[in-house]
Amino acid sequence: MTKWIYIEDIASYEDQDVEIRGWLYNKRSCGKIRFLLVRDGTGIIQATLFTPEKEGLLFQKYDQLTQESSLIVRGKVKKDNRAPGGYELEVQNLDIIQIAQDYPITPKEHSTSFLMEHRHLWLRSQKQNAILQIRATLINAIRNFFDDRGFRLMDTPILTPSACEGTTTLFETQYFDQKAYLSQSGQLYNEATAMAFGKVYCFGPTFRAERSKTRRHLIEFWMVEPEIAYAVLEDIIELSEDLLLFIIERVLEKRKNELDILERDTAPLEKIRKPFPRVKYDEAVKRIKEKGLDIKWGEDFGAPHETCLSDIFDSPVCVTHFPAKIKAFYMQPDEKKPEVVLGLDVLASEGYGELIGGGQRIHDPNLIQQKIKEHNLPREAYEWYIDLRKYGSVPHSGFGLGIERTLAWLCKISHIRQTIPFPRLLYKIYP
Ligand code: 4AD
Ligand code: MG
């Protein structure tokens, strides 16, 4: 029996007979040789068929094969610098599992809307494969980062009775005879688990019924959220720097091939060092105005403002001390200037906008109750949250990092829809 292997492991099998189970990516013929590009999900290998033997059976099969037909090839692994990936397979035996009829995504150009309609098949293309491979490495790096630093993983609920990030973007659903909402963030629950475990993180899907149709917004996205009891704003600024540097290092180390496939120039990522530049909101507004963009103090940044800021610094930037009005109810006011809060946004370099949002939380029981009232939030749903301020309340801080935004930046791809296998976009839920 020939050993079934995956293409990503091919280098360990030089001059050995192996079996590869996959699909036809492409084929071409050149004189008396036929080349099959076979993909198995972990890579693509050139499988070579030589001059007809056995009554030309291999060549007959070659003629039948169409793009995305499933097949099993067996043969000897040969080092060949001319072959993509550096190895090829000299085929001795080929089994066709199924002939694919009229695969809709051909090597010619297709419109994005066509590709999005066929997302279930588009995933098979080399670039999509590379992006999602990097996604898996990114997620693994993030988990390692927090696990190795003693953060406890806490899985916070998806179905919740209350809002975290404002009521305008809530997805409402029925919870038996009650209303419930899909989680916008695990933060409020993490504030409870942080008081129980010291430092925690949650990592899960979050939902925002956001009516924004931009290249940065998903309706369903994944977020990792650390929360630390006794931490103040400065502590989480440093944590966010360390996290981003760790991620960059790991992805550059493990996913060079994939970044090459995406033609990502990695030099701008390699240059990133800590500390990141820090600007308070006041200063940021001034800098944005100097660049000729329109913004008034008190307004939230839009995509052009974020892009403008990150262009000024050529590095991720930490923006802090935002007007309380544009931030969530739980943000700790600045002692010296209570109209601003100790919030943190980390903006990506290369114009990719906000990767991280977080800050220091209100720990004073009276103030949190006042804010809940000011924001017209239903007090009953937050009783438990207020409790956290009654029983051993301490300053605490945390943030959320969006996986898809971070991945779009690392891969330098223009639209967030390619960063998750099945993106949920405004009014688009198929497939
Ligand atoms: O800034 P946000 O809304 O912060 C929170 O949800 C906090 N409760 C997190 C915390 O402090 N624990 O979201 C955090 C990050 C953003 O910086 C962005 O990367 C991502 O989540 N994000 C989105 N990503 C894709 N599509 C959307 N619609 C997003 N909204 C936020
Ligand atoms: Mg934010």
Tab-separated table of C-alpha atoms and ligand atoms in Angstrom:
chain	number	residue	atom	x	y	z
A	1	MET	CA	0.000	0.000	0.000
A	2	THR	CA	1.322	3.381	-0.987
A	3	LYS	CA	1.242	5.941	1.792
A	4	TRP	CA	-1.380	8.706	1.588
A	5	ILE	CA	0.309	12.012	2.340
A	6	TYR	CA	-0.538	15.695	2.193
A	7	ILE	CA	1.232	18.000	-0.222
A	8	GLU	CA	2.468	20.307	2.545
A	9	ASP	CA	4.572	17.379	3.834
A	10	ILE	CA	5.984	16.432	0.447
A	11	ALA	CA	9.582	17.460	1.228
A	12	SER	CA	9.919	14.572	3.701
A	13	TYR	CA	9.179	12.011	0.965
A	14	GLU	CA	11.804	12.715	-1.689
A	15	ASP	CA	12.341	9.657	-3.941
A	16	GLN	CA	9.583	7.708	-2.192
A	17	ASP	CA	6.314	6.391	-3.585
A	18	VAL	CA	3.315	8.263	-2.199
A	19	GLU	CA	-0.383	8.730	-2.786
A	20	ILE	CA	-2.091	12.110	-3.034
A	21	ARG	CA	-5.847	12.537	-2.853
A	22	GLY	CA	-7.151	15.746	-4.249
A	23	TRP	CA	-8.695	17.706	-7.078
A	24	LEU	CA	-7.480	18.911	-10.437
A	25	TYR	CA	-6.483	22.571	-10.261
A	26	ASN	CA	-5.272	22.846	-13.823
A	27	LYS	CA	-3.592	20.793	-16.548
A	28	ARG	CA	-1.392	21.330	-19.571
A	29	SER	CA	0.454	19.275	-22.095
A	30	CYS	CA	3.912	19.821	-23.484
A	31	GLY	CA	5.159	17.461	-26.207
A	32	LYS	CA	5.126	13.966	-24.826
A	33	ILE	CA	4.535	15.038	-21.253
A	34	ARG	CA	1.267	15.878	-19.526
A	35	PHE	CA	1.197	17.978	-16.382
A	36	LEU	CA	-1.564	17.888	-13.788
A	37	LEU	CA	-1.695	20.511	-11.083
A	38	VAL	CA	-3.264	18.651	-8.199
A	39	ARG	CA	-4.442	20.427	-5.050
A	40	ASP	CA	-5.326	18.717	-1.800
A	41	GLY	CA	-6.108	21.740	0.378
A	42	THR	CA	-2.613	21.903	1.857
A	43	GLY	CA	-0.849	22.807	-1.359
A	44	ILE	CA	-0.576	22.268	-5.083
A	45	ILE	CA	1.758	19.773	-6.713
A	46	GLN	CA	2.737	19.217	-10.286
A	47	ALA	CA	2.024	15.605	-11.222
A	48	THR	CA	3.782	14.509	-14.404
A	49	LEU	CA	2.575	11.859	-16.843
A	50	PHE	CA	5.170	10.577	-19.310
A	51	THR	CA	4.906	8.941	-22.750
A	52	PRO	CA	1.937	6.581	-22.955
A	53	GLU	CA	2.362	3.164	-21.418
A	54	LYS	CA	-0.282	0.549	-20.665
A	55	GLU	CA	-2.058	1.346	-23.958
A	56	GLY	CA	-1.913	5.036	-23.120
A	57	LEU	CA	-4.312	4.664	-20.186
A	58	LEU	CA	-2.819	7.558	-18.231
A	59	PHE	CA	-3.107	9.868	-21.204
A	60	GLN	CA	-6.727	8.806	-21.781
A	61	LYS	CA	-7.507	9.737	-18.215
A	62	TYR	CA	-5.659	13.018	-18.650
A	63	ASP	CA	-7.948	13.829	-21.580
A	64	GLN	CA	-11.063	13.163	-19.505
A	65	LEU	CA	-10.015	15.255	-16.529
A	66	THR	CA	-11.682	18.633	-16.060
A	67	GLN	CA	-11.003	21.398	-13.550
A	68	GLU	CA	-11.975	20.345	-9.975
A	69	SER	CA	-12.431	16.671	-10.883
A	70	SER	CA	-11.513	14.589	-7.860
A	71	LEU	CA	-8.639	12.169	-8.304
A	72	ILE	CA	-6.044	10.043	-6.556
A	73	VAL	CA	-2.516	9.922	-7.922
A	74	ARG	CA	0.320	7.628	-6.924
A	75	GLY	CA	3.931	8.000	-7.877
A	76	LYS	CA	7.453	8.943	-6.909
A	77	VAL	CA	8.325	12.291	-5.341
A	78	LYS	CA	11.099	14.052	-7.219
A	79	LYS	CA	12.902	17.246	-6.336
A	80	ASP	CA	12.583	19.665	-9.229
A	81	ASN	CA	13.382	23.315	-8.855
A	82	ARG	CA	11.361	24.191	-11.945
A	83	ALA	CA	8.161	22.784	-10.444
A	84	PRO	CA	5.973	25.078	-8.328
A	85	GLY	CA	6.788	24.205	-4.727
A	86	GLY	CA	10.108	22.573	-5.674
A	87	TYR	CA	8.820	18.976	-5.973
A	88	GLU	CA	6.874	17.008	-8.510
A	89	LEU	CA	5.201	13.642	-8.584
A	90	GLU	CA	6.053	11.179	-11.354
A	91	VAL	CA	2.691	9.527	-11.748
A	92	GLN	CA	2.514	5.754	-12.072
A	93	ASN	CA	-1.158	5.414	-11.325
A	94	LEU	CA	-4.203	7.675	-11.503
A	95	ASP	CA	-7.751	7.017	-10.266
A	96	ILE	CA	-10.511	9.385	-11.225
A	97	ILE	CA	-13.064	9.671	-8.408
A	98	GLN	CA	-15.483	12.042	-10.118
A	99	ILE	CA	-15.419	14.134	-13.250
A	100	ALA	CA	-16.551	17.672	-12.379
A	101	GLN	CA	-18.975	19.007	-14.999
A	102	ASP	CA	-18.654	22.662	-15.939
A	103	TYR	CA	-17.004	24.021	-12.809
A	104	PRO	CA	-18.250	27.618	-12.749
A	105	ILE	CA	-15.061	29.338	-11.586
A	106	THR	CA	-12.643	29.137	-14.494
A	107	PRO	CA	-9.094	30.539	-14.626
A	108	LYS	CA	-10.427	33.663	-16.372
A	109	GLU	CA	-11.415	36.767	-14.388
A	110	HIS	CA	-14.773	36.776	-12.630
A	111	SER	CA	-16.657	39.631	-11.005
A	112	THR	CA	-16.592	39.779	-7.229
A	113	SER	CA	-20.357	39.414	-7.016
A	114	PHE	CA	-20.143	36.209	-9.056
A	115	LEU	CA	-17.380	34.918	-6.791
A	116	MET	CA	-19.358	35.852	-3.686
A	117	GLU	CA	-22.393	33.927	-4.984
A	118	HIS	CA	-20.051	30.974	-5.382
A	119	ARG	CA	-18.192	31.465	-2.124
A	120	HIS	CA	-18.576	27.737	-1.351
A	121	LEU	CA	-16.431	27.011	-4.419
A	122	TRP	CA	-14.309	30.168	-4.427
A	123	LEU	CA	-12.723	28.852	-1.199
A	124	ARG	CA	-10.836	26.326	-3.352
A	125	SER	CA	-8.806	28.982	-5.136
A	126	GLN	CA	-5.198	29.479	-4.192
A	127	LYS	CA	-5.531	33.006	-2.821
A	128	GLN	CA	-8.552	32.213	-0.690
A	129	ASN	CA	-6.753	29.166	0.583
A	130	ALA	CA	-3.719	31.295	1.516
A	131	ILE	CA	-5.813	33.905	3.347
A	132	LEU	CA	-7.676	31.319	5.403
A	133	GLN	CA	-4.478	29.435	6.150
A	134	ILE	CA	-3.065	32.668	7.577
A	135	ARG	CA	-6.317	33.145	9.506
A	136	ALA	CA	-5.812	29.799	11.253
A	137	THR	CA	-2.219	30.704	12.112
A	138	LEU	CA	-3.323	34.113	13.395
A	139	ILE	CA	-5.935	32.563	15.680
A	140	ASN	CA	-3.494	29.980	16.946
A	141	ALA	CA	-0.912	32.715	17.660
A	142	ILE	CA	-3.476	34.738	19.607
A	143	ARG	CA	-4.481	31.742	21.727
A	144	ASN	CA	-0.836	30.901	22.418
A	145	PHE	CA	-0.135	34.502	23.366
A	146	PHE	CA	-2.847	34.623	26.016
A	147	ASP	CA	-2.492	31.038	27.240
A	148	ASP	CA	1.272	31.454	27.739
A	149	ARG	CA	0.736	34.629	29.728
A	150	GLY	CA	-1.649	33.015	32.176
A	151	PHE	CA	-4.934	34.412	30.865
A	152	ARG	CA	-7.866	32.042	31.537
A	153	LEU	CA	-10.062	31.292	28.566
A	154	MET	CA	-13.680	32.137	29.370
A	155	ASP	CA	-16.400	31.395	26.871
A	156	THR	CA	-18.957	34.157	27.224
A	157	PRO	CA	-22.563	33.729	26.082
A	158	ILE	CA	-23.823	34.456	22.572
A	159	LEU	CA	-27.447	34.914	23.639
A	160	THR	CA	-27.652	37.827	26.026
A	161	PRO	CA	-30.342	39.909	27.708
A	162	SER	CA	-28.480	43.225	27.311
A	163	ALA	CA	-26.405	45.427	25.018
A	164	CYS	CA	-22.674	46.026	25.332
A	165	GLU	CA	-21.851	48.347	22.452
A	166	GLY	CA	-24.959	50.496	22.164
A	167	THR	CA	-28.485	49.529	21.274
A	168	THR	CA	-28.515	50.585	17.623
A	169	THR	CA	-26.625	47.562	16.323
A	170	LEU	CA	-28.361	44.817	18.301
A	171	PHE	CA	-29.663	41.671	16.661
A	172	GLU	CA	-32.867	40.847	18.426
A	173	THR	CA	-34.146	37.326	18.753
A	174	GLN	CA	-36.819	35.522	20.684
A	175	TYR	CA	-35.726	33.635	23.824
A	176	PHE	CA	-38.886	31.675	24.681
A	177	ASP	CA	-41.209	34.336	26.060
A	178	GLN	CA	-38.438	36.910	26.435
A	179	LYS	CA	-36.350	39.019	24.089
A	180	ALA	CA	-32.662	38.269	23.714
A	181	TYR	CA	-29.822	39.739	21.669
A	182	LEU	CA	-26.881	38.190	19.896
A	183	SER	CA	-23.677	39.196	21.646
A	184	GLN	CA	-21.892	42.308	20.381
A	185	SER	CA	-18.951	41.628	22.684
A	186	GLY	CA	-18.135	39.339	25.604
A	187	GLN	CA	-16.747	42.238	27.594
A	188	LEU	CA	-19.439	42.698	30.254
A	189	TYR	CA	-19.243	39.018	31.169
A	190	ASN	CA	-15.463	39.167	31.104
A	191	GLU	CA	-15.566	41.913	33.670
A	192	ALA	CA	-17.251	39.375	35.933
A	193	THR	CA	-14.834	36.544	35.093
A	194	ALA	CA	-11.847	38.881	35.553
A	195	MET	CA	-13.016	39.596	39.117
A	196	ALA	CA	-13.210	35.821	39.606
A	197	PHE	CA	-9.976	34.783	37.831
A	198	GLY	CA	-7.751	37.878	37.675
A	199	LYS	CA	-6.977	37.886	33.971
A	200	VAL	CA	-9.143	36.303	31.336
A	201	TYR	CA	-9.921	36.327	27.643
A	202	CYS	CA	-12.835	35.292	25.532
A	203	PHE	CA	-12.711	34.461	21.864
A	204	GLY	CA	-15.842	34.067	19.890
A	205	PRO	CA	-18.236	35.265	17.248
A	206	THR	CA	-19.866	38.644	17.760
A	207	PHE	CA	-22.731	40.252	15.904
A	208	ARG	CA	-23.505	43.791	14.874
A	209	ALA	CA	-26.608	44.743	12.961
A	210	GLU	CA	-24.636	47.544	11.410
A	211	ARG	CA	-26.122	49.146	8.340
A	212	SER	CA	-22.710	50.017	7.019
A	213	LYS	CA	-21.583	48.760	3.680
A	214	THR	CA	-17.854	49.316	3.880
A	215	ARG	CA	-14.785	47.195	3.237
A	216	ARG	CA	-14.249	47.019	7.006
A	217	HIS	CA	-17.610	45.891	8.340
A	218	LEU	CA	-18.973	42.430	8.810
A	219	ILE	CA	-22.278	41.616	10.456
A	220	GLU	CA	-20.783	38.554	12.115
A	221	PHE	CA	-17.125	38.686	13.082
A	222	TRP	CA	-14.726	37.099	15.552
A	223	MET	CA	-13.170	38.978	18.385
A	224	VAL	CA	-10.623	38.143	21.062
A	225	GLU	CA	-11.101	40.090	24.280
A	226	PRO	CA	-8.676	40.137	27.200
A	227	GLU	CA	-9.800	41.681	30.495
A	228	ILE	CA	-7.555	42.285	33.508
A	229	ALA	CA	-8.542	43.161	37.059
A	230	TYR	CA	-6.465	45.993	38.551
A	231	ALA	CA	-5.129	46.994	35.113
A	232	VAL	CA	-5.269	50.636	34.042
A	233	LEU	CA	-5.217	52.136	30.559
A	234	GLU	CA	-1.411	52.114	30.290
A	235	ASP	CA	-1.294	48.372	31.046
A	236	ILE	CA	-3.539	47.445	28.167
A	237	ILE	CA	-1.790	49.782	25.754
A	238	GLU	CA	1.352	47.753	26.412
A	239	LEU	CA	-0.560	44.486	26.145
A	240	SER	CA	-1.949	45.487	22.771
A	241	GLU	CA	1.530	46.337	21.502
A	242	ASP	CA	2.903	43.002	22.652
A	243	LEU	CA	-0.014	41.117	21.136
A	244	LEU	CA	0.296	42.767	17.729
A	245	LEU	CA	4.072	42.286	17.623
A	246	PHE	CA	3.692	38.619	18.567
A	247	ILE	CA	1.086	38.070	15.872
A	248	ILE	CA	3.195	39.742	13.191
A	249	GLU	CA	6.267	37.725	14.126
A	250	ARG	CA	4.410	34.411	14.134
A	251	VAL	CA	2.603	34.994	10.851
A	252	LEU	CA	5.782	36.152	9.097
A	253	GLU	CA	7.619	33.105	10.391
A	254	LYS	CA	4.978	30.464	9.613
A	255	ARG	CA	3.151	31.804	6.568
A	256	LYS	CA	5.815	33.146	4.260
A	257	ASN	CA	4.549	31.025	1.364
A	258	GLU	CA	0.998	32.190	1.724
A	259	LEU	CA	2.047	35.841	2.013
A	260	ASP	CA	4.044	35.329	-1.213
A	261	ILE	CA	0.980	33.886	-2.943
A	262	LEU	CA	-0.885	37.052	-1.907
A	263	GLU	CA	2.073	39.157	-3.124
A	264	ARG	CA	2.164	40.828	0.275
A	265	ASP	CA	5.239	43.060	0.638
A	266	THR	CA	6.102	42.252	4.250
A	267	ALA	CA	8.685	45.029	4.743
A	268	PRO	CA	6.181	47.441	6.367
A	269	LEU	CA	5.208	44.738	8.878
A	270	GLU	CA	8.808	43.812	9.635
A	271	LYS	CA	9.592	47.442	10.513
A	272	ILE	CA	6.995	47.676	13.283
A	273	ARG	CA	8.471	48.205	16.754
A	274	LYS	CA	7.111	49.137	20.123
A	275	PRO	CA	6.204	51.517	21.604
A	276	PHE	CA	3.630	52.516	19.011
A	277	PRO	CA	3.037	56.241	18.624
A	278	ARG	CA	0.369	57.483	21.049
A	279	VAL	CA	-1.991	60.343	20.422
A	280	LYS	CA	-4.836	61.659	22.449
A	281	TYR	CA	-8.068	62.303	20.576
A	282	ASP	CA	-7.566	66.125	20.808
A	283	GLU	CA	-4.208	65.866	19.134
A	284	ALA	CA	-5.502	63.367	16.569
A	285	VAL	CA	-8.257	65.779	15.524
A	286	LYS	CA	-5.646	68.523	15.118
A	287	ARG	CA	-3.412	66.316	12.970
A	288	ILE	CA	-6.323	65.188	10.795
A	289	LYS	CA	-7.409	68.788	10.208
A	290	GLU	CA	-3.844	69.750	9.289
A	291	LYS	CA	-4.036	67.106	6.566
A	292	GLY	CA	-7.066	68.906	5.169
A	293	LEU	CA	-9.829	66.531	6.262
A	294	ASP	CA	-13.021	67.785	7.797
A	295	ILE	CA	-13.679	66.864	11.450
A	296	LYS	CA	-14.953	68.699	14.510
A	297	TRP	CA	-14.024	67.970	18.110
A	298	GLY	CA	-16.603	65.542	19.464
A	299	GLU	CA	-17.121	63.635	16.230
A	300	ASP	CA	-16.165	60.013	15.859
A	301	PHE	CA	-13.542	59.051	13.298
A	302	GLY	CA	-14.710	57.669	10.008
A	303	ALA	CA	-12.650	55.410	7.764
A	304	PRO	CA	-10.922	58.363	5.987
A	305	HIS	CA	-9.846	59.871	9.332
A	306	GLU	CA	-8.426	56.577	10.540
A	307	THR	CA	-6.589	56.080	7.276
A	308	CYS	CA	-5.220	59.608	7.480
A	309	LEU	CA	-3.861	59.026	11.002
A	310	SER	CA	-2.202	55.744	10.191
A	311	ASP	CA	-0.611	57.301	7.092
A	312	ILE	CA	0.951	60.018	9.250
A	313	PHE	CA	2.686	57.497	11.482
A	314	ASP	CA	3.622	54.564	9.267
A	315	SER	CA	3.039	52.272	12.282
A	316	PRO	CA	0.030	51.148	14.275
A	317	VAL	CA	-1.127	54.085	16.407
A	318	CYS	CA	-2.720	54.131	19.852
A	319	VAL	CA	-5.438	56.767	20.133
A	320	THR	CA	-6.758	57.482	23.632
A	321	HIS	CA	-8.846	59.976	25.631
A	322	PHE	CA	-11.940	60.164	23.433
A	323	PRO	CA	-14.949	62.359	24.114
A	324	ALA	CA	-17.260	60.377	26.406
A	325	LYS	CA	-20.165	61.073	24.047
A	326	ILE	CA	-18.845	58.899	21.232
A	327	LYS	CA	-17.881	55.943	23.431
A	328	ALA	CA	-19.748	53.217	25.309
A	329	PHE	CA	-21.380	53.741	28.702
A	330	TYR	CA	-18.795	51.744	30.681
A	331	MET	CA	-15.706	53.861	29.870
A	332	GLN	CA	-13.827	55.400	32.799
A	333	PRO	CA	-13.726	59.222	32.639
A	334	ASP	CA	-10.350	60.931	32.842
A	335	GLU	CA	-9.884	62.316	36.353
A	336	LYS	CA	-8.531	65.633	35.121
A	337	LYS	CA	-10.942	66.078	32.231
A	338	PRO	CA	-14.154	64.146	32.819
A	339	GLU	CA	-15.603	64.908	29.374
A	340	VAL	CA	-13.052	62.497	27.916
A	341	VAL	CA	-12.744	58.798	28.731
A	342	LEU	CA	-9.818	56.411	29.072
A	343	GLY	CA	-10.644	54.558	25.887
A	344	LEU	CA	-8.099	53.030	23.543
A	345	ASP	CA	-8.312	52.465	19.804
A	346	VAL	CA	-5.340	50.908	18.046
A	347	LEU	CA	-5.321	51.799	14.366
A	348	ALA	CA	-3.436	49.592	11.941
A	349	SER	CA	-0.652	50.842	9.717
A	350	GLU	CA	-1.084	51.076	5.944
A	351	GLY	CA	-4.515	52.653	6.262
A	352	TYR	CA	-6.338	49.606	7.606
A	353	GLY	CA	-8.161	51.415	10.380
A	354	GLU	CA	-9.189	50.242	13.828
A	355	LEU	CA	-7.938	46.805	14.893
A	356	ILE	CA	-8.449	47.151	18.633
A	357	GLY	CA	-11.025	48.945	20.745
A	358	GLY	CA	-11.012	48.957	24.516
A	359	GLY	CA	-10.025	50.921	27.570
A	360	GLN	CA	-10.366	51.302	31.304
A	361	ARG	CA	-13.794	50.541	32.783
A	362	ILE	CA	-15.783	52.478	35.348
A	363	HIS	CA	-15.362	50.854	38.756
A	364	ASP	CA	-17.320	53.309	40.876
A	365	PRO	CA	-20.795	51.900	41.724
A	366	ASN	CA	-22.580	55.270	41.672
A	367	LEU	CA	-21.030	56.382	38.434
A	368	ILE	CA	-21.863	53.159	36.598
A	369	GLN	CA	-25.496	53.427	37.695
A	370	GLN	CA	-25.609	57.029	36.531
A	371	LYS	CA	-24.190	56.077	33.106
A	372	ILE	CA	-26.643	53.236	32.658
A	373	LYS	CA	-29.404	55.736	33.285
A	374	GLU	CA	-27.934	58.400	30.983
A	375	HIS	CA	-27.687	55.857	28.173
A	376	ASN	CA	-31.310	54.802	28.691
A	377	LEU	CA	-30.308	51.208	29.299
A	378	PRO	CA	-32.822	49.017	31.157
A	379	ARG	CA	-31.455	48.756	34.676
A	380	GLU	CA	-32.945	45.290	35.337
A	381	ALA	CA	-30.716	43.761	32.656
A	382	TYR	CA	-27.601	45.268	34.288
A	383	GLU	CA	-28.189	44.481	37.966
A	384	TRP	CA	-25.551	41.770	37.892
A	385	TYR	CA	-23.118	44.163	36.199
A	386	ILE	CA	-23.703	46.764	38.899
A	387	ASP	CA	-23.075	44.047	41.511
A	388	LEU	CA	-19.477	43.798	40.255
A	389	ARG	CA	-19.028	47.394	41.493
A	390	LYS	CA	-20.478	46.578	44.907
A	391	TYR	CA	-18.399	43.619	45.941
A	392	GLY	CA	-14.696	44.410	45.917
A	393	SER	CA	-14.711	46.735	42.944
A	394	VAL	CA	-11.303	47.542	41.434
A	395	PRO	CA	-10.080	49.452	38.387
A	396	HIS	CA	-9.938	47.100	35.428
A	397	SER	CA	-9.285	47.291	31.726
A	398	GLY	CA	-9.439	45.271	28.552
A	399	PHE	CA	-9.887	45.413	24.834
A	400	GLY	CA	-11.230	43.590	21.823
A	401	LEU	CA	-9.243	42.780	18.698
A	402	GLY	CA	-11.171	42.007	15.533
A	403	ILE	CA	-9.786	38.938	13.772
A	404	GLU	CA	-10.973	39.832	10.287
A	405	ARG	CA	-9.696	43.416	10.375
A	406	THR	CA	-6.346	42.157	11.619
A	407	LEU	CA	-6.189	39.508	8.926
A	408	ALA	CA	-7.097	41.979	6.152
A	409	TRP	CA	-4.223	44.162	7.326
A	410	LEU	CA	-1.688	41.317	7.621
A	411	CYS	CA	-2.596	40.046	4.138
A	412	LYS	CA	-3.051	43.558	2.768
A	413	ILE	CA	-6.275	42.654	1.051
A	414	SER	CA	-8.701	45.343	0.160
A	415	HIS	CA	-11.956	43.903	1.483
A	416	ILE	CA	-12.843	42.184	4.733
A	417	ARG	CA	-15.217	39.760	2.963
A	418	GLN	CA	-12.283	37.520	2.020
A	419	THR	CA	-11.067	37.075	5.591
A	420	ILE	CA	-13.715	34.649	6.845
A	421	PRO	CA	-14.937	31.486	5.082
A	422	PHE	CA	-18.555	32.630	4.783
A	423	PRO	CA	-18.868	36.395	5.319
A	424	ARG	CA	-22.142	37.826	6.586
A	425	LEU	CA	-22.571	41.207	4.930
A	426	LEU	CA	-25.308	43.807	4.859
A	427	TYR	CA	-28.369	42.049	3.351
A	428	LYS	CA	-26.174	39.154	2.173
A	429	ILE	CA	-26.473	35.806	3.905
A	430	TYR	CA	-26.058	33.400	0.946
A	431	PRO	CA	-24.350	30.959	0.804
B	1	4AD	O1	-14.373	48.770	19.252
B	1	4AD	P1	-15.315	47.630	19.529
B	1	4AD	O2	-16.737	47.834	19.218
B	1	4AD	O3	-15.076	47.264	21.038
B	1	4AD	C1	-15.824	46.376	21.778
B	1	4AD	O4	-16.670	45.652	21.365
B	1	4AD	C2	-15.350	46.273	23.199
B	1	4AD	N1	-16.469	45.828	24.025
B	1	4AD	C3	-14.192	45.313	23.275
B	1	4AD	C4	-13.618	45.199	24.654
B	1	4AD	O5	-13.178	46.200	25.207
B	1	4AD	N2	-13.574	43.998	25.203
B	1	4AD	O6	-14.822	46.355	18.707
B	1	4AD	C5	-13.529	45.850	18.888
B	1	4AD	C6	-12.906	45.470	17.553
B	1	4AD	C7	-12.712	46.639	16.603
B	1	4AD	O7	-11.540	47.338	16.887
B	1	4AD	C8	-12.644	45.927	15.268
B	1	4AD	O8	-11.362	45.344	15.053
B	1	4AD	C9	-13.635	44.815	15.460
B	1	4AD	O9	-13.750	44.583	16.846
B	1	4AD	N3	-14.933	45.160	14.878
B	1	4AD	C10	-15.388	44.710	13.698
B	1	4AD	N4	-14.835	43.921	12.776
B	1	4AD	C11	-15.544	43.642	11.674
B	1	4AD	N5	-16.792	44.099	11.438
B	1	4AD	C12	-17.398	44.921	12.343
B	1	4AD	N6	-18.632	45.347	12.102
B	1	4AD	C13	-16.687	45.260	13.524
B	1	4AD	N7	-16.982	45.997	14.619
B	1	4AD	C14	-15.903	45.922	15.425
B	2	MG	MG	-14.340	50.609	18.362
